Short mmCIF file of C-alpha atoms in Angstrom, two decimals:
data_model
loop_
_atom_site.label_atom_id
_atom_site.label_comp_id
_atom_site.label_asym_id
_atom_site.label_seq_id
_atom_site.Cartn_x
_atom_site.Cartn_y
_atom_site.Cartn_z
CA MET A 1 294.40 95.40 170.53
CA SER A 2 293.32 97.83 168.01
CA ASN A 3 290.24 95.81 167.24
CA PHE A 4 289.38 95.58 170.91
CA GLU A 5 289.90 99.23 171.41
CA HIS A 6 287.60 100.21 168.46
CA GLN A 7 284.75 97.88 169.33
CA PRO A 8 283.06 99.98 172.05
CA HIS A 9 283.13 102.96 169.78
CA GLY A 10 281.41 101.06 166.99
CA ILE A 11 278.72 99.83 169.33
CA ASN A 12 278.12 103.32 170.59
CA SER A 13 277.88 104.62 167.06
CA LEU A 14 275.33 101.96 166.16
CA SER A 15 273.29 102.77 169.24
CA THR A 16 273.42 106.43 168.39
CA ILE A 17 272.30 105.77 164.85
CA ILE A 18 269.36 103.69 166.04
CA LYS A 19 268.25 106.44 168.42
CA ARG A 20 268.53 109.00 165.69
CA LEU A 21 266.52 106.79 163.39
CA GLU A 22 263.86 106.37 166.08
CA ALA A 23 263.84 110.11 166.65
CA ALA A 24 263.57 110.75 162.94
CA THR A 25 260.77 108.19 162.64
CA SER A 26 258.90 109.77 165.54
CA ARG A 27 259.35 113.17 164.01
CA LEU A 28 258.14 111.93 160.66
CA GLU A 29 255.07 110.45 162.37
CA ASP A 30 254.45 113.74 164.15
CA ILE A 31 254.82 115.62 160.91
CA ALA A 32 252.45 113.22 159.14
CA LEU A 33 249.89 113.54 161.96
CA ALA A 34 250.23 117.28 161.96
CA SER A 35 249.83 117.37 158.18
CA SER A 36 246.67 115.26 158.39
CA SER A 37 245.22 117.50 161.09
CA LEU A 38 246.18 120.58 159.13
CA SER A 39 244.48 119.28 155.99
CA THR A 40 241.37 118.45 157.98
CA VAL A 41 241.33 121.89 159.53
CA GLN A 42 241.94 123.44 156.16
CA ARG A 43 239.04 121.51 154.62
CA THR A 44 236.84 122.53 157.53
CA LEU A 45 237.84 126.15 157.13
CA ASP A 46 237.31 125.94 153.39
CA ALA A 47 233.92 124.19 153.66
CA GLY A 48 232.66 125.92 156.79
CA PRO A 49 231.90 129.38 155.45
CA SER A 50 230.13 127.99 152.36
CA VAL A 51 227.97 125.67 154.44
CA SER A 52 227.19 128.41 156.91
CA ALA A 53 226.44 130.77 154.12
CA THR A 54 224.18 128.17 152.53
CA GLN A 55 222.32 127.59 155.77
CA THR A 56 222.03 131.17 156.94
CA SER A 57 221.87 133.15 153.75
CA LYS A 58 218.48 134.11 152.43
CA PRO A 59 217.58 135.06 148.92
CA ALA A 60 217.76 138.73 148.39
CA PRO A 61 214.32 140.14 148.82
CA SER A 62 212.80 141.01 145.51
CA ALA A 63 211.54 144.48 145.07
CA ALA A 64 207.92 144.81 146.13
CA PRO A 65 205.63 145.21 143.10
CA GLU A 66 204.34 148.69 142.62
CA GLU A 67 200.73 149.14 143.65
CA PRO A 68 198.28 149.80 140.81
CA LYS A 69 197.10 153.34 140.37
CA SER A 70 193.54 152.46 141.35
CA VAL A 71 194.72 150.95 144.64
CA LYS A 72 196.90 153.96 145.46
CA ALA A 73 194.05 156.33 144.72
CA TYR A 74 191.66 154.30 146.88
CA LYS A 75 194.03 154.49 149.84
CA GLU A 76 194.69 158.19 149.40
CA MET A 77 191.23 159.44 148.47
CA VAL A 78 189.01 157.21 150.60
CA ILE A 79 190.99 155.58 153.42
CA GLN A 80 193.46 158.28 154.46
CA ALA A 81 191.53 161.41 153.54
CA LYS A 82 188.00 160.46 154.67
CA LEU A 83 187.77 157.14 156.51
CA GLN A 84 190.46 157.89 159.10
CA PRO A 85 188.76 161.11 160.34
CA TYR A 86 185.47 159.21 160.64
CA LEU A 87 187.14 156.47 162.67
CA LYS A 88 188.79 159.02 164.96
CA LEU A 89 185.48 160.79 165.61
CA SER A 90 183.76 157.44 166.24
CA GLU A 91 186.43 156.55 168.78
CA GLY A 92 185.63 159.82 170.54
CA LEU A 93 181.93 158.95 170.74
CA GLY A 94 182.75 155.42 171.97
CA GLY A 95 180.23 152.71 172.76
CA PRO A 96 178.45 150.88 169.95
CA VAL A 97 179.28 153.72 167.54
CA ASN A 98 182.99 152.96 167.90
CA GLU A 99 182.34 149.22 167.75
CA GLN A 100 180.46 149.64 164.50
CA ALA A 101 183.17 151.93 163.13
CA ARG A 102 185.76 149.19 163.62
CA ALA A 103 183.56 146.87 161.58
CA VAL A 104 183.32 149.59 158.90
CA SER A 105 187.12 149.83 158.88
CA THR A 106 187.35 146.09 158.28
CA LEU A 107 184.79 146.36 155.48
CA PHE A 108 186.76 149.08 153.66
CA GLU A 109 189.94 147.08 154.12
CA LYS A 110 188.27 144.10 152.45
CA LEU A 111 187.10 146.38 149.64
CA GLY A 112 190.69 147.54 149.12
CA ASP A 113 191.84 143.92 148.91
CA LEU A 114 189.16 143.20 146.32
CA ILE A 115 190.22 146.19 144.20
CA TYR A 116 193.86 145.01 144.42
CA CYS A 117 192.78 141.50 143.47
CA ALA A 118 190.78 142.77 140.50
CA SER A 119 193.76 144.73 139.19
CA ALA A 120 195.80 141.50 138.99
CA SER A 121 193.12 138.94 138.12
CA ALA A 122 190.77 138.12 135.28
CA LYS A 123 187.07 138.55 135.89
CA PRO A 124 185.79 135.45 137.73
CA THR A 125 182.53 133.62 137.26
CA ASP A 126 179.49 134.70 139.25
CA ALA A 127 179.96 131.80 141.67
CA ASN A 128 183.62 132.67 142.28
CA LEU A 129 182.77 136.34 142.61
CA ALA A 130 180.26 135.46 145.33
CA THR A 131 183.08 133.64 147.14
CA LEU A 132 185.32 136.69 146.81
CA LEU A 133 182.60 138.95 148.20
CA GLN A 134 181.86 136.72 151.19
CA PRO A 135 184.21 138.57 153.62
CA MET A 136 182.55 141.88 152.72
CA VAL A 137 179.09 140.35 153.16
CA GLN A 138 180.07 139.12 156.61
CA SER A 139 181.27 142.61 157.58
CA ILE A 140 178.02 144.20 156.38
CA GLU A 141 176.02 141.65 158.39
CA ALA A 142 178.11 142.41 161.47
CA ILE A 143 177.38 146.14 161.06
CA GLY A 144 173.66 145.42 160.83
CA LYS A 145 173.73 143.18 163.90
CA ILE A 146 175.35 145.94 165.95
CA LYS A 147 172.50 148.24 164.96
CA ASP A 148 169.77 145.70 165.72
CA SER A 149 171.25 144.79 169.11
CA ASN A 150 171.12 148.42 170.27
CA ARG A 151 167.51 149.32 169.47
CA GLY A 152 166.69 149.86 173.11
CA GLY A 153 168.32 149.90 176.50
CA LYS A 154 171.08 152.23 177.56
CA ASN A 155 172.40 152.63 173.99
CA ARG A 156 169.11 153.63 172.37
CA ASP A 157 170.43 157.20 171.93
CA SER A 158 172.93 155.81 169.42
CA PHE A 159 170.35 154.02 167.30
CA ASN A 160 170.12 156.82 164.73
CA HIS A 161 173.92 156.83 164.42
CA LEU A 162 174.00 153.07 163.93
CA SER A 163 171.12 153.19 161.45
CA ALA A 164 172.88 155.84 159.36
CA VAL A 165 175.95 153.62 158.99
CA ALA A 166 173.90 150.44 158.42
CA GLU A 167 171.99 152.16 155.62
CA GLY A 168 175.19 153.50 154.07
CA VAL A 169 177.36 150.38 153.86
CA PRO A 170 175.21 148.76 151.12
CA ALA A 171 177.12 151.18 148.89
CA MET A 172 179.62 148.34 148.61
CA GLY A 173 177.22 146.77 146.14
CA TRP A 174 178.81 148.96 143.45
CA VAL A 175 181.35 146.18 142.80
CA GLN A 176 178.59 144.12 141.15
CA SER A 177 176.83 146.90 139.24
CA PRO A 178 177.54 148.12 135.70
CA LYS A 179 176.54 151.59 136.95
CA PRO A 180 178.31 151.76 140.31
CA ALA A 181 178.14 155.48 141.04
CA PRO A 182 174.31 155.62 141.42
CA VAL A 183 174.51 152.67 143.83
CA VAL A 184 176.83 154.62 146.11
CA ALA A 185 174.76 157.78 145.77
CA GLU A 186 171.55 155.96 146.69
CA ALA A 187 173.15 154.45 149.80
CA LYS A 188 174.45 157.88 150.77
CA ASP A 189 170.94 159.33 150.55
CA SER A 190 169.57 156.52 152.74
CA ALA A 191 172.27 157.19 155.32
CA GLN A 192 171.60 160.91 155.18
CA PHE A 193 167.99 160.32 156.23
CA TRP A 194 169.17 158.96 159.58
CA GLY A 195 172.04 161.44 159.73
CA ASP A 196 169.57 164.32 159.57
CA ARG A 197 167.87 162.87 162.64
CA VAL A 198 171.17 162.90 164.49
CA ILE A 199 171.78 166.49 163.45
CA LYS A 200 168.31 167.51 164.56
CA GLU A 201 168.75 165.80 167.93
CA TYR A 202 172.23 167.12 168.73
CA LYS A 203 172.14 170.49 166.99
CA GLU A 204 171.94 172.34 170.28
CA LYS A 205 173.64 169.69 172.44
CA ASP A 206 176.94 168.44 171.08
CA PRO A 207 178.55 169.53 167.78
CA LYS A 208 180.74 166.41 167.78
CA HIS A 209 177.77 164.34 166.64
CA ILE A 210 177.09 166.71 163.75
CA GLU A 211 180.74 166.50 162.71
CA TRP A 212 180.52 162.72 162.93
CA VAL A 213 177.50 162.64 160.57
CA ARG A 214 179.29 164.83 158.06
CA SER A 215 182.44 162.71 158.24
CA PHE A 216 180.57 159.52 157.36
CA ALA A 217 178.72 161.29 154.55
CA ALA A 218 182.12 162.48 153.28
CA VAL A 219 183.36 158.88 153.21
CA LEU A 220 180.50 157.81 150.93
CA GLU A 221 180.80 160.91 148.75
CA GLU A 222 184.53 160.36 148.27
CA LEU A 223 183.87 156.70 147.48
CA ARG A 224 181.42 157.83 144.80
CA LYS A 225 184.00 160.19 143.28
CA TYR A 226 186.61 157.44 143.32
CA VAL A 227 184.24 155.03 141.59
CA VAL A 228 183.35 157.60 138.93
CA GLU A 229 187.04 158.16 138.16
CA TYR A 230 188.45 154.63 138.28
CA HIS A 231 185.49 152.23 137.91
CA THR A 232 183.00 154.09 135.75
CA THR A 233 181.29 151.00 134.34
CA GLY A 234 181.93 148.61 137.22
CA LEU A 235 184.85 147.04 139.03
CA VAL A 236 187.78 146.92 136.59
CA TRP A 237 189.38 143.47 136.17
CA ASN A 238 192.62 142.59 134.41
CA PRO A 239 191.92 140.60 131.23
CA LYS A 240 195.50 139.25 131.29
CA GLY A 241 195.45 138.43 134.99
CA GLY A 242 195.34 135.09 136.74
CA ASP A 243 192.78 133.28 138.85
CA ALA A 244 191.17 135.62 141.36
CA LEU A 245 190.66 132.86 143.93
CA ALA A 246 194.37 132.01 143.83
CA TRP A 247 195.51 135.62 144.22
CA THR A 248 197.43 136.57 147.36
CA LYS A 249 198.13 140.03 148.60
CA PRO A 250 201.82 141.00 148.25
CA GLY A 251 203.51 140.48 151.59
CA GLY A 252 200.74 138.19 152.85
CA THR A 253 200.26 134.46 152.96
CA ALA A 254 196.50 134.16 152.97
CA THR A 255 194.16 134.61 150.06
CA ALA A 256 193.40 138.27 149.93
CA ALA A 257 189.78 138.35 149.02
CA ALA A 258 188.50 134.83 149.30
CA GLY A 259 188.81 134.81 153.06
CA GLY A 260 190.33 131.33 153.26
CA PRO A 261 189.63 127.98 151.70
CA PRO A 262 186.05 126.89 151.09
CA PRO A 263 184.37 124.89 153.84
CA PRO A 264 184.76 121.12 153.74
CA PRO A 265 182.08 119.15 151.92
CA PRO A 266 179.22 117.73 153.95
CA PRO A 267 179.52 114.18 155.24
CA PRO A 268 178.19 111.40 153.03
CA PRO A 269 174.61 110.28 153.56
CA PRO A 270 174.01 107.34 155.89
CA PRO A 271 173.83 103.90 154.30
CA PRO A 272 170.37 102.71 153.33
CA VAL A 273 168.51 100.64 155.84
CA LEU A 274 168.15 97.02 154.65
CA PRO A 275 164.62 95.67 154.72
CA PRO A 276 163.91 92.79 157.09
CA ALA A 277 164.01 89.24 155.82
CA ASP A 278 160.23 88.91 155.69
CA ALA A 279 159.75 92.13 153.73
CA PRO A 280 159.23 90.45 150.33
CA ALA A 281 156.41 88.33 151.72
CA THR A 282 154.60 91.33 153.17
CA ALA A 283 155.31 93.76 150.37
CA PRO A 284 152.40 92.73 148.10
CA ALA A 285 149.96 93.25 150.93
CA ALA A 286 151.17 96.84 151.29
CA LEU A 287 150.52 97.68 147.66
CA GLY A 288 147.58 99.85 146.86
CA GLY A 289 145.96 101.75 143.99
CA ALA A 290 147.48 101.23 140.53
CA ALA A 291 150.40 99.21 141.97
CA ALA A 292 147.98 96.64 143.38
CA VAL A 293 146.16 96.36 140.03
CA PHE A 294 149.38 95.71 138.09
CA ALA A 295 150.53 93.23 140.72
CA GLU A 296 147.31 91.24 140.25
CA LEU A 297 147.55 91.37 136.44
CA ASN A 298 151.09 90.00 136.57
CA LYS A 299 149.78 86.79 138.16
CA GLY A 300 148.56 85.57 134.79
CA GLU A 301 146.09 82.67 135.00
CA ALA A 302 146.42 82.62 138.79
CA ILE A 303 144.55 85.89 138.98
CA THR A 304 141.20 84.07 139.36
CA SER A 305 142.45 81.86 142.18
CA GLY A 306 141.22 84.30 144.78
CA LEU A 307 137.64 84.47 143.52
CA ARG A 308 134.92 82.96 145.65
CA LYS A 309 132.84 80.24 144.03
CA VAL A 310 129.15 81.11 143.88
CA PRO A 311 126.85 78.26 144.95
CA LYS A 312 123.93 77.35 142.69
CA ASP A 313 121.29 78.59 145.12
CA GLN A 314 122.77 82.14 144.79
CA MET A 315 122.94 82.14 140.95
CA THR A 316 120.27 84.50 139.62
CA HIS A 317 120.11 82.85 136.20
CA LYS A 318 119.10 79.57 137.86
CA ASN A 319 116.83 81.13 140.51
CA PRO A 320 114.38 83.63 139.01
CA ALA A 321 113.18 84.56 142.51
CA LEU A 322 116.51 86.18 143.24
CA ARG A 323 116.23 88.56 140.31
CA ASN A 324 113.84 90.86 142.18
CA THR A 325 116.01 91.07 145.28
CA GLY A 326 118.97 93.28 145.95
CA PRO A 327 122.60 92.36 145.40
CA VAL A 328 124.13 89.50 147.34
CA PRO A 329 125.65 90.88 150.53
CA THR A 330 129.39 90.64 150.89
CA SER A 331 130.97 88.48 153.54
CA PRO A 332 131.24 90.11 156.93
CA GLY A 333 134.60 91.22 158.20
CA PRO A 334 136.87 94.25 158.40
CA ALA A 335 137.89 93.86 154.75
CA GLY A 336 134.29 93.90 153.53
CA GLY A 337 134.00 97.69 153.49
CA LYS A 338 135.96 100.86 153.86
CA LYS A 339 136.11 102.79 157.08
CA PRO A 340 134.05 105.97 157.09
CA LEU A 341 135.98 109.14 156.44
CA LYS A 342 136.72 111.24 159.46
CA PRO A 343 134.71 114.45 159.27
CA THR A 344 136.79 117.54 158.78
CA LYS A 345 136.70 120.27 161.37
CA PRO A 346 134.46 123.16 160.37
CA THR A 347 136.21 126.35 159.42
CA ALA A 348 134.53 128.15 162.30
CA LEU A 349 136.21 125.81 164.77
CA ALA A 350 139.67 126.10 163.22
CA GLY A 351 142.35 127.58 165.46
CA LYS A 352 142.74 131.35 165.23
CA LYS A 353 146.18 132.64 164.33
CA PRO A 354 147.77 135.04 166.81
CA SER A 355 147.47 138.76 166.16
CA ARG A 356 150.60 140.63 165.17
CA LEU A 357 151.53 144.32 165.11
CA GLU A 358 155.26 144.92 164.81
CA LEU A 359 158.01 146.56 162.80
CA GLU A 360 160.59 144.35 161.10
CA GLY A 361 163.33 146.35 159.47
CA ASN A 362 161.44 148.97 157.49
CA LYS A 363 158.17 147.04 157.16
CA TRP A 364 155.13 147.19 159.44
CA PHE A 365 153.10 143.99 159.76
CA VAL A 366 149.46 144.11 160.96
CA GLU A 367 147.96 140.63 160.85
CA ASN A 368 145.01 138.56 162.10
CA PHE A 369 143.09 141.18 164.08
CA GLU A 370 139.31 140.89 164.42
CA ASN A 371 136.71 143.44 165.52
CA ASP A 372 139.39 145.95 166.53
CA LYS A 373 138.61 149.57 165.68
CA SER A 374 141.64 151.18 167.35
CA ILE A 375 144.72 149.89 165.55
CA ILE A 376 147.18 152.79 165.22
CA ILE A 377 150.61 152.89 163.64
CA ASP A 378 152.20 155.97 165.18
CA LYS A 379 155.31 157.78 163.99
CA ALA A 380 155.56 155.94 160.69
CA GLU A 381 158.58 156.94 158.63
CA ILE A 382 159.09 157.81 155.01
CA ASN A 383 161.14 154.70 154.20
CA GLN A 384 158.69 152.26 155.80
CA SER A 385 155.86 150.28 154.24
CA VAL A 386 152.68 148.98 155.91
CA ASN A 387 151.30 145.50 155.21
CA LEU A 388 147.81 144.49 156.42
CA PHE A 389 146.84 140.83 156.22
CA GLY A 390 143.92 138.74 157.45
CA LEU A 391 142.04 141.54 159.21
CA LYS A 392 138.29 141.29 159.79
CA ASN A 393 135.99 144.15 160.71
CA CYS A 394 138.89 146.40 161.77
CA THR A 395 139.95 150.03 161.45
CA VAL A 396 143.63 150.95 161.01
CA GLN A 397 145.12 154.43 161.21
CA VAL A 398 148.58 155.16 159.76
CA LYS A 399 150.08 158.41 161.06
CA GLY A 400 152.91 159.92 159.04
CA LYS A 401 154.13 159.70 155.48
CA VAL A 402 155.05 156.15 154.44
CA ASN A 403 156.47 154.53 151.34
CA ALA A 404 153.60 152.13 150.53
CA VAL A 405 150.48 150.49 151.99
CA ALA A 406 149.18 147.03 151.06
CA LEU A 407 145.83 145.46 152.06
CA LEU A 408 145.57 141.70 151.41
CA ASN A 409 142.89 139.13 152.31
CA CYS A 410 141.05 141.47 154.64
CA ASN A 411 137.29 141.68 155.13
CA LYS A 412 135.31 144.78 156.09
CA THR A 413 138.49 146.66 156.92
CA SER A 414 138.96 150.42 156.86
CA ILE A 415 142.28 152.25 156.76
CA LEU A 416 143.04 155.95 157.26
CA ILE A 417 146.29 157.13 155.65
CA ASP A 418 148.09 160.48 155.83
CA SER A 419 150.31 160.31 152.72
CA VAL A 420 151.97 157.66 150.57
CA ILE A 421 155.02 158.04 148.35
CA SER A 422 154.46 155.16 145.92
CA SER A 423 151.07 153.38 146.03
CA VAL A 424 148.16 151.97 147.98
CA SER A 425 147.38 148.35 146.99
CA VAL A 426 144.17 146.45 147.79
CA ALA A 427 143.81 142.78 146.80
CA ASN A 428 141.12 140.22 147.63
CA SER A 429 139.66 142.42 150.37
CA PRO A 430 135.89 142.80 149.98
CA SER A 431 133.97 145.66 151.62
CA PHE A 432 137.08 147.78 152.21
CA ALA A 433 137.34 151.51 152.81
CA VAL A 434 140.43 153.66 152.20
CA GLN A 435 140.64 157.33 153.11
CA ILE A 436 143.67 159.45 152.19
CA THR A 437 144.00 162.81 153.90
CA GLY A 438 147.23 163.77 152.14
CA THR A 439 148.52 162.53 148.80
CA ALA A 440 148.98 159.19 147.03
CA PRO A 441 150.11 158.95 143.41
CA THR A 442 148.60 155.51 142.70
CA ILE A 443 145.80 153.32 144.07
CA GLN A 444 145.56 149.71 142.85
CA VAL A 445 142.53 147.48 143.47
CA ASP A 446 142.56 143.84 142.34
CA ALA A 447 140.04 140.98 142.70
CA THR A 448 137.88 142.88 145.15
CA ASP A 449 134.13 143.43 145.34
CA SER A 450 132.55 146.40 147.08
CA GLY A 451 134.92 149.14 148.17
CA GLN A 452 134.97 152.82 149.01
CA ILE A 453 137.82 155.26 148.36
CA TYR A 454 137.83 158.73 149.96
CA LEU A 455 140.21 161.31 148.50
CA SER A 456 141.33 164.68 149.83
CA LYS A 457 141.64 167.90 147.83
CA ASP A 458 145.41 167.30 147.55
CA CYS A 459 144.88 163.78 146.19
CA LEU A 460 142.83 164.55 143.09
CA ASN A 461 145.77 163.81 140.77
CA THR A 462 145.97 160.19 141.81
CA GLU A 463 145.62 157.29 139.37
CA ILE A 464 143.18 154.49 140.26
CA MET A 465 143.69 151.13 138.54
CA THR A 466 141.20 148.28 138.98
CA ALA A 467 141.11 144.67 137.75
CA LYS A 468 138.41 142.04 138.31
CA CYS A 469 136.52 144.37 140.63
CA SER A 470 132.91 145.41 141.12
CA SER A 471 131.05 148.04 143.14
CA ILE A 472 134.07 150.29 143.66
CA ASN A 473 133.08 153.87 144.45
CA VAL A 474 135.26 156.98 144.79
CA SER A 475 134.19 159.86 147.03
CA LEU A 476 135.51 163.25 145.90
CA PRO A 477 135.51 166.43 147.99
CA VAL A 478 133.00 169.05 146.86
CA GLU A 479 134.69 172.26 145.81
CA GLY A 480 133.55 175.25 147.81
CA GLU A 481 132.07 173.14 150.58
CA GLU A 482 133.45 172.59 154.04
CA GLU A 483 135.78 169.68 154.71
CA GLY A 484 134.05 166.33 154.98
CA VAL A 485 131.49 166.91 152.24
CA PHE A 486 131.92 164.37 149.43
CA VAL A 487 130.25 163.43 146.20
CA GLU A 488 130.31 159.77 145.25
CA ARG A 489 131.33 158.52 141.82
CA ALA A 490 131.29 154.91 140.64
CA ILE A 491 134.12 153.30 138.72
CA PRO A 492 132.68 151.82 135.50
CA GLU A 493 132.36 148.06 135.35
CA MET A 494 130.73 147.42 131.95
CA LEU A 495 132.93 147.57 128.87
CA ARG A 496 132.05 147.66 125.21
CA THR A 497 134.53 146.16 122.72
CA THR A 498 134.32 146.72 118.98
CA ILE A 499 136.49 145.74 116.05
CA GLN A 500 137.93 148.59 114.04
CA ASP A 501 140.48 148.06 111.27
CA GLY A 502 141.33 144.62 112.59
CA LYS A 503 141.90 145.85 116.14
CA LEU A 504 139.86 145.63 119.33
CA VAL A 505 138.69 148.97 120.66
CA THR A 506 137.25 149.00 124.18
CA THR A 507 135.19 151.79 125.73
CA PHE A 508 133.13 152.17 128.86
CA VAL A 509 129.37 151.90 128.80
CA GLU A 510 127.76 154.98 130.28
CA HIS A 511 124.16 154.99 131.46
CA SER A 512 122.08 158.12 131.21
CA GLY A 513 118.72 158.65 132.67
#
């Protein structure tokens, strides 16, 4: 009874234990799953910030290197103090003046990069230096093109402005000179010549143009002062620096001065054309001159195989009657004789070259005129030269003071000149005549026969140099007489050379009578 009564209770207890075990097992599984998830989350949290920091963090920017003193001074003295006012005034004038000013700004920026590069680089070779200067050369060419494209038309009033700048920017050549300051000063003087024209034209019209001229002159003057102070004997390089072509401007990615990588090499030449299959057979026939002689000698004994056999009736030693006759005629045919030479065209029938009278840059060209007595070069300028070539029986008048005059390969040509700064040159021009109404320090005559030189009262201090010349006369004004009265003097042609103390002593031979 007791066993029966306790049996249900034992079964219930066993069932309860099993449920509790299942509950405990489920809980343990939940705890294990939760622990796994927690560890995963913990690893993610631990690894996440480091990965993110690795991906997003950037190296702390290094302090920018301090600019060299020469670069700072260039920016302060030239760019900020003088160039910026010039650019502002150019913007006010507008048009091609402003366009050219922007090109000038680019040029000075390239110069600043070159100075920065030099402060950190060793002096390059001449070839590498030319590569470094290429961006500046391109800017100077662009400035010149702006001037040349505005010679006429609606912008012709700005031509003097553009010429002043175009004549001033060659001051950048100081970077290649051991004496840079005079280079800048000379360019400034050239620019001032055109600047004075602007001042003269706008003196009573618009003072802005006068201020503009002075601002550009101030840029060049300040550049000269900067060069004297920091680059007295030329652009200063860093002996301990690196390769100039590999230098990059701090904060930039491109090569500072080189202007980019060099252009790609040219494509390879085309493959040679193979000769046709029958070329070897025809090649000996094409030989001529010495090549044909050597080709025949290389035949050896076969060289006589091509000779024609002479029959007995044509042998002179067996037929005495043939000895009094002429040579045996050759066989007829195209190969029996050479074709007659084509007569050359007489010189008188040769084509005449076109006449030319034009100004290119600062040089006048007068060429190939004939029988023209009214050739006039009007409004010639002090920095221009005049070149006469191939004239025949012509008269040329040059109005204004010019730098130089040259007469070459002209015949019976006369030229009237006001004044010359350097020299008058005559070469290979027979029967010439040169008259100078002003001054000319030097007159050179070379390889010329028969010439006449007329000098004014202001030109009596000139020097006349002759070489390989004859019949050269100089007409001098007669003192006390009216203008146009001359006395003619001949330049000596006969020389006497003697030997004195082992040296040659040469004197002129004077005739008296």
